[in-house]
Amino acid sequence: MSDPNNPNIAIRTTPQWALYQRESFWNTNDGKYPIFNTGKYYSSCNAGLSWTHLSNRQAFYRHRIVPRMLVDTNQRDTATEIFGHRVSAPIGFAPIGINRIYHPTGELSVAKVAQELNLAYCLSSAGSYSIEDVGKANGSGPRFFQLYQSPDDELCISMLQRAFDNGFDACMLTTDTWSLGWRHNDVFTGNYAFYHDHGAGDLGLQDPVFQKRLKEAGIDPKKNPKEAGQKWIDENIWHGRAITWEKMKWTMAQWKRISGGRPFCLKGIQNVEDAKKAVELGVDGIVVSNHAGRQVDGGISSLDALEKIVDAVGDKIYIMFDSGVRSAADAFKALAIGAKFVFIGRLWVWGLSIAGEHGVRHVLKSLLAEFDILMEVGGFVKIDEINRSCIDSLPNSSNLIAEHSAI
Ligand SMILES: Cc1cc2nc3c(=O)[nH]c(=O)nc-3n(C[C@H](O)[C@H](O)[C@H](O)COP(=O)(O)O)c2cc1C
Ligand SMILES: O=C(O)C(=O)c1ccccc1
């Protein structure tokens, strides 16, 4: 797997990784990309020809809100509950890794704003600040921990323990991204985000078990930060070793033991059979997500998947949603189809990229205002009133939308 001289193997691993392995390539690019460009390109990239992203956006276009009139919406309330936390809205921060490529204050700013607005925050296990520091920045805010399952069991246990000790009280295991999708734009631009800032993976580099691994491998992270960062990403994030239901059961059991039974969720579910299996195995929640269309190209839209999954298991498991939400109306449509909670990803990343903490605050406050006004003018008073009667759908064969863009 890690033999850069074998072209057949290199092409089967992540394309960005394959490029990175060619010293000549990355030497020519050393330090040439300003960090903000790396983030801009990295966050906008989709898998393949962007078909999945397009289908995500098209599905929102096909569903239309049906407003109610003559309703007293002056006492409306956007608040809801997630995992025992009362939050301002059913909209939260999806986990996004290595935030330092967008802004030097990265996760610290995002977690701070999440607390300030009382919104649910999910930290990526590929974070660029430590679990401890992000926990502090988030204060008393409701926070969850997303796990990229490392094949190193001791390391997983260590990360879950640190997450729980620092107030992250639900675990989301990401099921769709243990190998990086084929992302054309990153390949074309030679943009390997993890190359910058030592892979920016401080969350891992500060883990005691990972530090032990570095020592065993004879890598001094102070002398060789790039090698250390690369080991973190290659072996623990994009390791290319499939996560199976068996492994997931192990991880759930570890989390339940460590946290005394706090919620365990699967992120990245699109298939009804997978959702049923999650119910069967006693998983607490699923995030219906196609990773913003960055993994499988030509995939079903996350909103269509949501509809099928809600129909099959909506009364048996807590269903969350993400992928392609760009406005309050989009979030509303996902709730109307049956999601209990909606996460946004790129929206907050763009705010972070443009103006750090202020940018994140601006995006989220605008989105919350838009959501509140939508309830006001649409005739909706409470979140649990939002259901299928609030939307109408065009047939699935509707034409492409003009709005399509790479992001
Ligand atoms: C730049 C970028 C980085 C991401 N990093 C992670 C990650 O570290 N962990 C994870 O589970 N999902 C990650 N995701 C997926 C998001 O959690 C989420 O599923 C997706 O962004 C939602 O779609 P949206 O961006 O259209 O809102 C990432 C997505 C993007 C765009
Ligand atoms: O690029 C992604 O989609 C992603 O999931 C990720 C994971 C780790 C770090 C940065 C991004």
XYZ file of C-alpha atoms in Angstrom, residues 131-370:
240
model
C -9.723 17.744 21.474
C -8.831 19.455 24.747
C -8.394 22.925 23.202
C -11.546 22.691 21.103
C -13.513 21.481 24.125
C -12.330 24.558 26.044
C -13.171 26.900 23.158
C -16.674 25.405 23.020
C -17.204 25.914 26.763
C -20.648 24.726 27.788
C -21.830 24.310 24.189
C -23.400 21.028 23.074
C -20.707 19.092 21.270
C -20.199 15.741 19.575
C -17.152 13.897 18.301
C -16.836 12.487 14.802
C -14.527 9.502 14.549
C -12.507 8.423 11.552
C -11.949 4.825 12.523
C -8.225 4.124 12.665
C -7.153 0.496 12.272
C -5.168 1.123 15.466
C -7.633 0.077 18.202
C -5.619 1.546 21.047
C -5.549 4.903 19.280
C -9.322 4.837 18.691
C -9.951 4.130 22.350
C -7.621 6.937 23.327
C -9.419 9.442 21.079
C -12.856 8.379 22.284
C -11.735 8.658 25.897
C -10.265 12.127 25.323
C -13.470 13.174 23.570
C -15.653 12.007 26.419
C -13.369 13.493 29.090
C -13.636 16.834 27.325
C -17.397 17.011 27.140
C -18.094 15.573 23.684
C -21.088 13.474 24.549
C -22.169 11.770 21.346
C -20.003 9.855 18.882
C -20.488 9.850 15.131
C -18.598 7.214 13.238
C -18.027 8.259 9.647
C -18.695 5.252 7.430
C -18.146 6.705 3.964
C -14.622 8.050 4.022
C -11.824 5.724 5.061
C -10.323 6.157 1.605
C -10.398 9.477 -0.221
C -12.776 9.723 -3.199
C -11.498 10.510 -6.687
C -11.672 14.281 -6.737
C -10.738 15.656 -10.126
C -10.078 19.242 -9.164
C -7.643 18.327 -6.435
C -5.809 16.072 -8.846
C -5.723 18.707 -11.596
C -4.520 21.453 -9.325
C -2.157 19.112 -7.466
C -3.808 20.380 -4.334
C -2.963 18.141 -1.441
C -4.421 19.925 1.554
C -2.641 17.745 4.102
C 0.713 18.797 2.813
C 0.341 22.230 4.373
C 0.983 23.057 7.951
C 2.269 19.562 8.737
C -0.975 17.948 7.636
C -2.630 20.253 10.184
C -3.645 17.168 12.137
C -2.769 18.306 15.642
C -5.690 16.415 17.069
C -3.784 13.246 16.219
C -0.281 14.565 16.789
C -1.224 15.420 20.357
C -2.667 12.021 21.134
C -0.513 10.056 23.600
C -1.029 6.760 21.754
C -0.116 8.333 18.412
C 2.937 9.932 20.027
C 3.945 6.449 21.146
C 3.547 5.232 17.549
C 5.773 8.043 16.302
C 8.425 7.094 18.821
C 8.210 3.423 17.831
C 8.721 4.473 14.192
C 11.650 6.706 15.132
C 9.923 9.875 13.914
C 10.530 13.027 15.887
C 7.575 15.324 15.120
C 9.659 18.394 16.005
C 12.417 17.534 13.556
C 10.191 15.896 10.980
C 6.735 17.460 11.205
C 5.743 16.585 7.657
C 6.586 12.929 8.087
C 4.707 12.840 11.381
C 1.647 14.560 9.869
C 1.735 12.230 6.907
C 1.881 9.156 9.134
C -1.171 10.425 10.989
C -3.199 10.916 7.811
C -1.985 7.846 5.858
C -2.342 5.340 8.640
C -5.261 6.675 10.627
C -7.512 8.771 8.386
C -7.154 7.766 4.714
C -5.819 4.321 5.553
C -7.817 2.493 2.883
C -8.771 -0.379 5.175
C -12.502 -1.001 5.007
C -14.608 -0.382 8.071
C -17.129 -3.199 8.401
C -20.254 -3.781 10.478
C -18.136 -5.996 12.728
C -15.689 -3.176 13.377
C -18.497 -0.709 13.892
C -19.988 -2.949 16.580
C -16.647 -2.932 18.366
C -16.424 0.870 18.162
C -19.966 1.314 19.418
C -19.245 -0.986 22.360
C -16.082 0.985 23.212
C -17.942 4.286 23.087
C -20.812 2.956 25.192
C -18.329 1.658 27.781
C -16.328 4.891 27.894
C -19.305 7.244 27.906
C -21.662 5.224 30.093
C -24.119 4.746 27.225
C -24.119 8.120 25.471
C -25.443 8.191 21.858
C -23.552 6.488 19.055
C -24.385 7.368 15.436
C -23.363 6.384 11.935
C -22.613 9.148 9.466
C -22.751 8.622 5.709
C -25.796 6.350 5.342
C -27.646 6.470 1.988
C -29.017 2.959 1.613
C -32.267 1.800 3.227
C -30.806 -1.620 3.992
C -27.898 0.010 5.857
C -30.349 2.122 7.827
C -32.322 -1.002 8.757
C -29.134 -2.739 9.823
C -28.203 0.230 12.005
C -31.586 -0.080 13.723
C -31.102 -3.828 14.150
C -27.725 -3.312 15.804
C -29.022 -0.732 18.261
C -27.313 2.349 16.802
C -28.868 5.510 18.288
C -28.862 7.724 15.217
C -27.806 8.020 11.581
C -26.689 10.979 9.540
C -28.079 10.538 6.043
C -25.190 12.052 4.130
C -23.161 11.541 0.983
C -20.292 13.590 2.328
C -21.307 16.613 0.251
C -20.915 14.506 -2.911
C -17.168 14.119 -2.336
C -16.935 10.336 -2.195
C -19.143 8.376 -4.634
C -19.755 10.158 -7.939
C -23.082 9.551 -9.684
C -24.759 8.850 -6.355
C -28.329 9.275 -5.233
C -29.085 12.692 -3.773
C -28.936 12.733 -0.008
C -32.463 14.227 0.109
C -33.930 11.360 -1.963
C -32.077 8.877 0.224
C -33.527 10.647 3.256
C -37.078 10.210 1.979
C -36.630 6.458 1.461
C -34.888 5.994 4.799
C -37.484 7.983 6.739
C -40.227 5.886 5.127
C -38.456 2.691 6.155
C -37.156 3.426 9.669
C -38.201 6.978 10.557
C -40.032 5.856 13.676
C -37.214 3.578 14.891
C -34.060 5.691 14.894
C -33.019 9.345 15.217
C -32.395 10.575 11.670
C -30.131 13.496 10.883
C -29.282 14.875 7.461
C -26.578 16.679 5.513
C -25.175 17.294 2.019
C -25.996 20.218 -0.198
C -27.808 22.502 2.243
C -27.187 26.090 1.124
C -30.099 27.968 2.673
C -32.696 27.883 5.425
C -35.272 26.727 2.868
C -33.077 23.711 2.080
C -32.802 22.849 5.773
C -36.565 23.240 6.098
C -37.169 20.810 3.221
C -34.981 18.148 4.847
C -36.910 18.567 8.116
C -40.194 18.349 6.218
C -39.124 15.094 4.633
C -38.459 13.712 8.096
C -34.958 14.567 9.312
C -34.905 15.601 12.967
C -31.742 17.628 12.561
C -29.704 19.139 9.719
C -25.974 19.729 9.549
C -24.220 22.224 7.324
C -20.632 21.878 6.151
C -19.372 24.091 3.376
C -21.510 27.051 4.416
C -19.590 27.537 7.651
C -16.263 26.663 6.024
C -16.714 29.483 3.530
C -17.423 31.902 6.366
C -14.322 30.693 8.177
C -12.192 31.037 5.032
C -13.315 34.571 4.336
C -13.284 36.125 7.778
C -12.366 33.616 10.504
C -14.558 33.784 13.607
C -16.528 36.771 12.247
C -17.190 34.933 9.026
C -18.558 31.861 10.791
C -20.725 34.042 13.034
C -22.022 36.015 10.056
C -22.964 32.922 8.054
C -24.708 31.219 10.957
C -26.549 34.316 12.150
C -27.738 34.957 8.601
C -28.882 31.357 8.235
C -30.722 31.451 11.572
C -32.394 34.743 10.664
C -33.414 33.309 7.322
